[in-house]
PDB file of C-alpha atoms in Angstrom:
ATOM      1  CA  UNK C   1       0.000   0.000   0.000  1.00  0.00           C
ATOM      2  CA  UNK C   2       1.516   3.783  -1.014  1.00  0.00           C
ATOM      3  CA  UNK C   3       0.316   6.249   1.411  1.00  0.00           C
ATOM      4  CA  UNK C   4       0.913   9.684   0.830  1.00  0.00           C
ATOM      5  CA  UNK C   5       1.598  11.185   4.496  1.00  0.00           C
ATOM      6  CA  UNK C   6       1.746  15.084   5.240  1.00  0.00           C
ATOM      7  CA  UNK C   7       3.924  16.512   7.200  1.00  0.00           C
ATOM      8  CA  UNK C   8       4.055  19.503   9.386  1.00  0.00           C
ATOM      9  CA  UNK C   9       5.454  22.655   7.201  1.00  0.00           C
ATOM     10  CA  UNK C  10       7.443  24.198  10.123  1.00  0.00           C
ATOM     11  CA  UNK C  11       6.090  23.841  13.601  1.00  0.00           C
ATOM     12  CA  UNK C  12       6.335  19.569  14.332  1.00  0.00           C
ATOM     13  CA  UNK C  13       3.556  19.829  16.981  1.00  0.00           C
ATOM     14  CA  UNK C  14       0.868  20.285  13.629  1.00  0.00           C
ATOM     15  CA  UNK C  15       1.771  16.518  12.578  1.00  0.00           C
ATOM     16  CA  UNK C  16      -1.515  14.332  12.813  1.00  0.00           C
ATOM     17  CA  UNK C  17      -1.700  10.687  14.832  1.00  0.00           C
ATOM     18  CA  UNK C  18      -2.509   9.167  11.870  1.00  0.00           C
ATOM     19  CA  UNK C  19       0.643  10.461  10.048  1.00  0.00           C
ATOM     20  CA  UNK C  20       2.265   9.084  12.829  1.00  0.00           C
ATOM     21  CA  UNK C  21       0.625   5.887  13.100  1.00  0.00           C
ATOM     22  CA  UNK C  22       1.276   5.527   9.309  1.00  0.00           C
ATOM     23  CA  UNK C  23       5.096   6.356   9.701  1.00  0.00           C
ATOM     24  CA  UNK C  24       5.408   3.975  12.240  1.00  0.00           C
ATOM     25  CA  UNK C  25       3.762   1.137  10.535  1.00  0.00           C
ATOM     26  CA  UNK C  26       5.202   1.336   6.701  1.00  0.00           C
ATOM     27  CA  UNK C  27       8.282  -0.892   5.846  1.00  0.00           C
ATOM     28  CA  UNK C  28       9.721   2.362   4.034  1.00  0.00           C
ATOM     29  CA  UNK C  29       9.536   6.064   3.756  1.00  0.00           C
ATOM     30  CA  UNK C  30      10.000   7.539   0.768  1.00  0.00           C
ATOM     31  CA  UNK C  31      11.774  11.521   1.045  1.00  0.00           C
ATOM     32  CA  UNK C  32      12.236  14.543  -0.820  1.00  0.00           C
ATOM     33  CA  UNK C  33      15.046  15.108   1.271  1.00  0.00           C
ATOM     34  CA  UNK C  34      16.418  11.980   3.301  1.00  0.00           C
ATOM     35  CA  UNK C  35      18.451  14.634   5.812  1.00  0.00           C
ATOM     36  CA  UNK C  36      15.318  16.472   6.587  1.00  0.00           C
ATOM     37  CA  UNK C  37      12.954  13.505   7.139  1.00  0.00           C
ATOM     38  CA  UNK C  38      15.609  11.857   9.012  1.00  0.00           C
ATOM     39  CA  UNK C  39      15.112  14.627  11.742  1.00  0.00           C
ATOM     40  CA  UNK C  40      11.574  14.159  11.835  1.00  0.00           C
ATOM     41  CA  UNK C  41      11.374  10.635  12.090  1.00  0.00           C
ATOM     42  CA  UNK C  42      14.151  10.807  15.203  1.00  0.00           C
ATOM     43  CA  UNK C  43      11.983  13.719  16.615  1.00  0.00           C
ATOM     44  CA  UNK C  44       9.469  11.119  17.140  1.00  0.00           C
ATOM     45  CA  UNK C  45      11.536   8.547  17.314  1.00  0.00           C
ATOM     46  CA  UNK C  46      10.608   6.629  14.468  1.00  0.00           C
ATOM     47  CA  UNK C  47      13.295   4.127  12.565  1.00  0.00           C
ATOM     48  CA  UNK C  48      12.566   3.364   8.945  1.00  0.00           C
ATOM     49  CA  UNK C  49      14.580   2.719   5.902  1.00  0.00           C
ATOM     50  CA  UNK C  50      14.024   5.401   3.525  1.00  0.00           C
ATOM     51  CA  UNK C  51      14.537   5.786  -0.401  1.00  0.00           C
ATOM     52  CA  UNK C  52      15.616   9.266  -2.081  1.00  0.00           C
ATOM     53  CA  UNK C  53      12.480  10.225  -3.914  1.00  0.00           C
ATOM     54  CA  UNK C  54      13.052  13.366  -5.967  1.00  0.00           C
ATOM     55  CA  UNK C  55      12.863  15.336  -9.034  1.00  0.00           C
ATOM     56  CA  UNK C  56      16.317  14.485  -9.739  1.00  0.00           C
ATOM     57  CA  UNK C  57      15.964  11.008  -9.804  1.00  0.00           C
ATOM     58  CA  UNK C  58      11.756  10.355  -9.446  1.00  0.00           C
ATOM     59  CA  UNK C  59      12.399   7.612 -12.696  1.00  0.00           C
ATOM     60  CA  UNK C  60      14.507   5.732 -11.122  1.00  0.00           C
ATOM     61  CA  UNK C  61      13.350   5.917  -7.323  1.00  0.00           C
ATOM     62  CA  UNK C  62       9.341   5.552  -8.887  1.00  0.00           C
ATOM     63  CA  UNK C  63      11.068   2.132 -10.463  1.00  0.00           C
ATOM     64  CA  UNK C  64      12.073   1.109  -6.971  1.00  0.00           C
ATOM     65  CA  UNK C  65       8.757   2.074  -5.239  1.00  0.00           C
ATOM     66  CA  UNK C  66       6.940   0.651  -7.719  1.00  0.00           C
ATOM     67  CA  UNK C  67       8.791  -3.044  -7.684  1.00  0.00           C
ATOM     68  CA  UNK C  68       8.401  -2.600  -3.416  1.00  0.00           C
ATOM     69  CA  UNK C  69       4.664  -2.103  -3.632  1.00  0.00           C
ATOM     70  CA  UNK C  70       4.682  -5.173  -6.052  1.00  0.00           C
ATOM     71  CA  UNK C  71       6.086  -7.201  -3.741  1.00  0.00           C
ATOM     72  CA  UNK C  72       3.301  -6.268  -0.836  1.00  0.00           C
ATOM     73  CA  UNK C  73       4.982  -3.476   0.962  1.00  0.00           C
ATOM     74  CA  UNK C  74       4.174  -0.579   2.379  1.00  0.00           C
ATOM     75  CA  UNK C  75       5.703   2.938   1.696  1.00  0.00           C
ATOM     76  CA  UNK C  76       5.220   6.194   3.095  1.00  0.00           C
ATOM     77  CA  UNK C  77       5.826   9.290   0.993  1.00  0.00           C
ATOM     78  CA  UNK C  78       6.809  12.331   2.480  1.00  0.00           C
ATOM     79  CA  UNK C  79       7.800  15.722   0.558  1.00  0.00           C
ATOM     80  CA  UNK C  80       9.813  18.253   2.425  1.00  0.00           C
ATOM     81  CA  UNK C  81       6.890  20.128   4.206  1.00  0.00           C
ATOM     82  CA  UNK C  82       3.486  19.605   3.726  1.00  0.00           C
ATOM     83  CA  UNK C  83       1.268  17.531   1.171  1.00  0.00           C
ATOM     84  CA  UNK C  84       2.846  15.058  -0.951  1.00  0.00           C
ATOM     85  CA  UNK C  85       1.604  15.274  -4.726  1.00  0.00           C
ATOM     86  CA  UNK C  86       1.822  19.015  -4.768  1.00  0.00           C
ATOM     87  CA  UNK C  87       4.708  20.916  -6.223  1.00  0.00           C
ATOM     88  CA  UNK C  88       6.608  17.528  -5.980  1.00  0.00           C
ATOM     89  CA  UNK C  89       7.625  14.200  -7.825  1.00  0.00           C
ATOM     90  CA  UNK C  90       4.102  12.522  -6.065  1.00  0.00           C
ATOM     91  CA  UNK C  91       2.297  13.495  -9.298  1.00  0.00           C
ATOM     92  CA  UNK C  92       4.016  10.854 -11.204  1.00  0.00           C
ATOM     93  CA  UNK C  93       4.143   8.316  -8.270  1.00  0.00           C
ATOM     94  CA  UNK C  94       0.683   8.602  -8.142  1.00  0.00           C
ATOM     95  CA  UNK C  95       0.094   7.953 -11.885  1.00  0.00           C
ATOM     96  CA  UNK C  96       2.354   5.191 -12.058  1.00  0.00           C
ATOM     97  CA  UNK C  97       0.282   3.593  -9.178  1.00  0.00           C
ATOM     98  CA  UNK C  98      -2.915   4.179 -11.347  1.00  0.00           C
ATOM     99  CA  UNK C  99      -1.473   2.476 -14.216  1.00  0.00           C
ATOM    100  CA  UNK C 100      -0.337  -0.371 -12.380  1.00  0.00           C
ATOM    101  CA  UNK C 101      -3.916  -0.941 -10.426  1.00  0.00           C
ATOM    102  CA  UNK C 102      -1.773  -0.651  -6.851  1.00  0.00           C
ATOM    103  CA  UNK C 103      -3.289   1.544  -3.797  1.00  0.00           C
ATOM    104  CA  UNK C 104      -3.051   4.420  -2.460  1.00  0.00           C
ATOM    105  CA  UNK C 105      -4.418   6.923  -0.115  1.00  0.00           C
ATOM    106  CA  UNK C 106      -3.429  10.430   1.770  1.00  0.00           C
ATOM    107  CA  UNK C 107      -2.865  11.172   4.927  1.00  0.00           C
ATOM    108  CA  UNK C 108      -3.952  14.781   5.553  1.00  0.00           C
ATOM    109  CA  UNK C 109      -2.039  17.316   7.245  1.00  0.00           C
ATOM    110  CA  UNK C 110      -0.969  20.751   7.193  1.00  0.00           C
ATOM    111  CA  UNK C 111      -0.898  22.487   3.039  1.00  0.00           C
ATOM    112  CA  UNK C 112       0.823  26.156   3.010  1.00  0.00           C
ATOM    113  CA  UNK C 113      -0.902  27.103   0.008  1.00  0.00           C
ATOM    114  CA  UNK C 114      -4.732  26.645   1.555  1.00  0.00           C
ATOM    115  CA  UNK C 115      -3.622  28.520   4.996  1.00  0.00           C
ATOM    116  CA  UNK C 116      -1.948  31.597   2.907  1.00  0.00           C
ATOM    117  CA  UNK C 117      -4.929  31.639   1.067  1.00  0.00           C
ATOM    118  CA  UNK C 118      -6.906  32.145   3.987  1.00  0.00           C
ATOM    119  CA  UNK C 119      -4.572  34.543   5.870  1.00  0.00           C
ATOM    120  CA  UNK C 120      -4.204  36.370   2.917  1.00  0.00           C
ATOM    121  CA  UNK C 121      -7.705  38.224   3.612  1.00  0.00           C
ATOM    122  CA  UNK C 122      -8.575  37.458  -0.033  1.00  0.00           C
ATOM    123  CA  UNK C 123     -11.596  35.823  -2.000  1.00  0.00           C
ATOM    124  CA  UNK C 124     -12.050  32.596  -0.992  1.00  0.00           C
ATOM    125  CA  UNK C 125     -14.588  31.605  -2.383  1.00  0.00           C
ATOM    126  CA  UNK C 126     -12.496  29.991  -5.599  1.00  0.00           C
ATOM    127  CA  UNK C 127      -8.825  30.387  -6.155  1.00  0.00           C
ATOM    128  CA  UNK C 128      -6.283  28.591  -8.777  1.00  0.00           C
ATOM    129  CA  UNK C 129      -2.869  27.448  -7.560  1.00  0.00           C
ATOM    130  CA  UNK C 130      -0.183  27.830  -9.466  1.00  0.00           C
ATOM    131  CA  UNK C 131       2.786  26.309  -7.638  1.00  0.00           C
ATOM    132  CA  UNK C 132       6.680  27.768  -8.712  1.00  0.00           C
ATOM    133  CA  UNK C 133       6.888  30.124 -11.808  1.00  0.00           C
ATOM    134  CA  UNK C 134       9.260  29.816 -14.424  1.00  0.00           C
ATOM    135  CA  UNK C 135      12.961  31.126 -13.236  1.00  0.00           C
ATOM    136  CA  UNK C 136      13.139  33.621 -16.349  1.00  0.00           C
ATOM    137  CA  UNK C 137      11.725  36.677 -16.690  1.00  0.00           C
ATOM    138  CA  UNK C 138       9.921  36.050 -20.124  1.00  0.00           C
ATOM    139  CA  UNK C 139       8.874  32.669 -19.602  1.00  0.00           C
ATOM    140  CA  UNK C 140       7.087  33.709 -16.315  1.00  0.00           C
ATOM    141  CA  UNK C 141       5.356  36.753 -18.032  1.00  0.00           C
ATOM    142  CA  UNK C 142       3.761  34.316 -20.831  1.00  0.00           C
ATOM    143  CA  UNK C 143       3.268  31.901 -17.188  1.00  0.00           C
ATOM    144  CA  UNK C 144       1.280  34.847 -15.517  1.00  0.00           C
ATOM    145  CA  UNK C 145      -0.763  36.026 -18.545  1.00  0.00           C
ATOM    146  CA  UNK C 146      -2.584  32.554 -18.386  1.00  0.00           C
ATOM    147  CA  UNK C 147      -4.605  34.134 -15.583  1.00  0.00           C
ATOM    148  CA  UNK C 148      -4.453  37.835 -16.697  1.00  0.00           C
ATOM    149  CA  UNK C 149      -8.452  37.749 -16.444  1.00  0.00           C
ATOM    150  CA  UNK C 150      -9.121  35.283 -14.418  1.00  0.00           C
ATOM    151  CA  UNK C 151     -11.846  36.363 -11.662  1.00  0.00           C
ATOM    152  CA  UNK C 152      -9.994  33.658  -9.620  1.00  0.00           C
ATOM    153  CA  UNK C 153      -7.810  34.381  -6.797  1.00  0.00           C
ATOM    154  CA  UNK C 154      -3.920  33.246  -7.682  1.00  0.00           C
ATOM    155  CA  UNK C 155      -1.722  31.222  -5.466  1.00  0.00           C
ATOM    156  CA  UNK C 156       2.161  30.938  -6.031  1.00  0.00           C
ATOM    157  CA  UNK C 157       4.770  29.657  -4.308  1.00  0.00           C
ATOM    158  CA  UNK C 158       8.063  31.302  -5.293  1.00  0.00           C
ATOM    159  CA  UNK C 159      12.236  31.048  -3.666  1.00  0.00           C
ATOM    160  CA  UNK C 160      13.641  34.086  -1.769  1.00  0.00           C
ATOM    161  CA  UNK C 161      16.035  35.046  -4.227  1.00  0.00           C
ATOM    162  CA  UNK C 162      13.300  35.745  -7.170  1.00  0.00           C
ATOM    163  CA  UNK C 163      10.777  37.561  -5.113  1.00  0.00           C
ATOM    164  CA  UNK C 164      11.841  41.338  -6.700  1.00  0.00           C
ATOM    165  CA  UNK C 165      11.956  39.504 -10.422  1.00  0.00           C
ATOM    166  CA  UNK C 166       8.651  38.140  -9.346  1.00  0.00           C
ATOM    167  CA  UNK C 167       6.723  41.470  -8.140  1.00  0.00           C
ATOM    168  CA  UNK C 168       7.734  43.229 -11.587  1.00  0.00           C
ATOM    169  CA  UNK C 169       6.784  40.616 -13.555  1.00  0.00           C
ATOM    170  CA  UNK C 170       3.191  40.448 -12.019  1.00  0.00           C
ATOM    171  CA  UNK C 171       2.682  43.764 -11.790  1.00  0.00           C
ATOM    172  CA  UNK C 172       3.384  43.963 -15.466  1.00  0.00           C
ATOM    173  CA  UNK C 173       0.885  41.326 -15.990  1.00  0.00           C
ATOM    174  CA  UNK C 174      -1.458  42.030 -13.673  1.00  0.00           C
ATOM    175  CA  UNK C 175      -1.684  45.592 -13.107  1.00  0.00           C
ATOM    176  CA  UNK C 176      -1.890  47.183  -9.587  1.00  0.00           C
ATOM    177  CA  UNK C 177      -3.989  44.336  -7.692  1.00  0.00           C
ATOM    178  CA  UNK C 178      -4.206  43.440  -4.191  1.00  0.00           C
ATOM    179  CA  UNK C 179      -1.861  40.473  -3.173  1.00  0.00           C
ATOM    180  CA  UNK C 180      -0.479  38.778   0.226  1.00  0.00           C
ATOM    181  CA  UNK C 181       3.034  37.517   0.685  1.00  0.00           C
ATOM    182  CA  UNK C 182       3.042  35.068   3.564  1.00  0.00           C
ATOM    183  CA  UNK C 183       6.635  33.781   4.793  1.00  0.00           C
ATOM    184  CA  UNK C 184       7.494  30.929   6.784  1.00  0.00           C
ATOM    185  CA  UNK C 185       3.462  29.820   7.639  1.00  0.00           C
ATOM    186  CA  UNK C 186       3.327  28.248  10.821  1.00  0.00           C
ATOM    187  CA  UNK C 187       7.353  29.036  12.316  1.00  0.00           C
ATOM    188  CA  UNK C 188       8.104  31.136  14.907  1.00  0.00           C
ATOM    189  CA  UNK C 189       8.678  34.265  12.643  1.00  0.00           C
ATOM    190  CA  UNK C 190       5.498  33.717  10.844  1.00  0.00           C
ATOM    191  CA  UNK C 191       5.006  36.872   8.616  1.00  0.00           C
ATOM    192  CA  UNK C 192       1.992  37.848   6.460  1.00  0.00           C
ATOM    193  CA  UNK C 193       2.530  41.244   4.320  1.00  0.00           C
ATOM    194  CA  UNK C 194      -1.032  42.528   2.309  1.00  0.00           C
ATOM    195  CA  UNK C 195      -1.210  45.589   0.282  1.00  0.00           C
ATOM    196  CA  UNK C 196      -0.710  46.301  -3.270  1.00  0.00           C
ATOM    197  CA  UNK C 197       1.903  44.352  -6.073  1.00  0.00           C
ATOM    198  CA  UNK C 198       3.476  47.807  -6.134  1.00  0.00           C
ATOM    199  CA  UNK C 199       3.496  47.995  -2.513  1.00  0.00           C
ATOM    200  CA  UNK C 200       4.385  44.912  -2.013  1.00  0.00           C
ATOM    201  CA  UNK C 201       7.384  45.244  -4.913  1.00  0.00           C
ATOM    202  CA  UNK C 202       8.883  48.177  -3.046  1.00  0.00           C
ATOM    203  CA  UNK C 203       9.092  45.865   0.149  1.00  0.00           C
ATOM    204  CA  UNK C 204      10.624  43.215  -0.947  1.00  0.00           C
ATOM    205  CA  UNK C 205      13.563  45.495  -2.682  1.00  0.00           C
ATOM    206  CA  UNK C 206      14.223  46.998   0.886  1.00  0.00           C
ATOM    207  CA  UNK C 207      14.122  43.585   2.840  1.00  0.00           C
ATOM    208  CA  UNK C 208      16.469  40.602   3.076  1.00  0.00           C
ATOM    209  CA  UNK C 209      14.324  37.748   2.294  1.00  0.00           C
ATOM    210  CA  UNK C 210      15.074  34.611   3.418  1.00  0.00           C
ATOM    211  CA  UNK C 211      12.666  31.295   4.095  1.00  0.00           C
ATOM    212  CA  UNK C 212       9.681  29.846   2.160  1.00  0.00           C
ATOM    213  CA  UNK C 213       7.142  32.658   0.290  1.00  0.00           C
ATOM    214  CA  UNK C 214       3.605  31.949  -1.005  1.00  0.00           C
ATOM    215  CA  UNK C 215       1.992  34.403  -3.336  1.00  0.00           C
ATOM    216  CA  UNK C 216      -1.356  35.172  -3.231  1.00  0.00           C
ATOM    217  CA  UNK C 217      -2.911  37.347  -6.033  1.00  0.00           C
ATOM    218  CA  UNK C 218      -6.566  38.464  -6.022  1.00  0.00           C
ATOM    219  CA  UNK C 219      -8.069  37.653  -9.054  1.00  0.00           C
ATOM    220  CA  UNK C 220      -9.556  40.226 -12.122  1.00  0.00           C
ATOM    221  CA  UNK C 221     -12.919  42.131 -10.976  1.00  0.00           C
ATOM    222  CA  UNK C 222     -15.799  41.940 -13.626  1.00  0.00           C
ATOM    223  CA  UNK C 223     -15.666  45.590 -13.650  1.00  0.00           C
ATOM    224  CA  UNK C 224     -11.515  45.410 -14.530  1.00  0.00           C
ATOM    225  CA  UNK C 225     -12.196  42.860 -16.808  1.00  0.00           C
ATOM    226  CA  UNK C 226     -14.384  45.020 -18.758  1.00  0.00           C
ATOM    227  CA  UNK C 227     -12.024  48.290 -18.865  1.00  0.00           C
ATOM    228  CA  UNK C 228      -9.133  46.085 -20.093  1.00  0.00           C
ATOM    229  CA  UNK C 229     -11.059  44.667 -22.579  1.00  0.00           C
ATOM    230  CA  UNK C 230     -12.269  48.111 -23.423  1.00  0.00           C
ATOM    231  CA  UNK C 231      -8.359  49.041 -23.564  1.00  0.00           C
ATOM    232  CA  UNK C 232      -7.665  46.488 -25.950  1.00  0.00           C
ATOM    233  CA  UNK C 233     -10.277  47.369 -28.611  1.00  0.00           C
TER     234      UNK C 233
END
């Protein structure tokens, strides 16, 4: 049986019993990053082989996984922080467990993205996540203007080191909208910043940033959906 655990995405206390249950019980635990997992499981003192399971290598880890399940045993997939599937190699896991008829299930937990979106002080009421932007400046323009009118808000999760290169880019894209930046959700310097992309822009040039950023972009009004469209005619 695959089961696709979450784990905590910075404070450990926010792991579930049945994530630990699950950990506890699997023959193997499959990690993003061995190091990292390693620490959890001896947090709560939990001993398990685990495999490397990343983008670098997901073909020939997902070989291995597969062949294990085959054979009747249990893994546990873990991602860095968070939900497993999301932003990470669990995608193709997943559909390589479809193909070969083998089962699976999730363990819920903690998922940055939904609590940013919530903090954020945004619509709610429907929102589109669009996990890590292109690195470049052009291919993340042509990324953004997917969404240019969508009434949906827009979820992102983006590194430190891009977040200026990011901020000009969508405020190019998306004119002057409302947007959130929350920073290291959960963790002892949690930090939510609101105000406008240009606002926001301006901040980020001043500050060192440093830890993991979500984005979150309300979406295109019906009213400034109509004036662009005017503007384009």
């Amino acid at each position: 049986m695959l089961f696709l655990v979450a784990t905590p995405i910075g404070n450990l206390q926010d792991i579930t019993l049945r994530a630990l249950d699950t950990l506890r019980e699997v023959d193997f635990v499959a990690s993003e990053d061995t190091r990292k997992t390693g620490l959890l499981l001896k947090h709560f003192e939990i001993k398990k082989p685990q495999i490397a399971f990343h983008e670098h290598n997901e073909d020939r880890a997902g070989e291995r996984i597969i062949g294990l399940l085959r054979e009747g045993k249990s893994i546990a997939v873990v991602t860095d922080a968070g939900t497993p599937g999301i932003a990470d190699p669990g995608y193709t896991l997943i559909q390589r467990a479809l193909e070969e008829g083998l089962p699976f299930t999730m363990i819920p937990g903690a998922t940055g993205a939904i609590m940013a979106v919530v903090l954020s002080g945004l619509p709610v009421h429907s929102f589109t996540f669009r996990g890590f932007p292109p690195r470049k400046s052009g291919p993340r323009r042509r990324f953004f203007a997917v969404d240019a009118f969508s009434p949906h808000t827009l979820v992102f999760y983006e590194s430190p080191y891009r977040l200026p290169a990011f901020f000009e880019d969508a405020l190019a894209v998306y004119g002057d909208r409302p947007a959130c930046i929350a920073n290291d959700l959960t963790k002892m310097f949690e930090k939510l910043d609101r105000g406008s992309l240009s606002a926001l822009l301006e901040k980020v040039k001043k500050e060192k940033a440093r830890g993991e950023y979500i984005i979150v972009i309300q979406g295109v009004g019906k009213r400034d959906k109509t004036e662009s469209e005017d503007d384009d005619e």
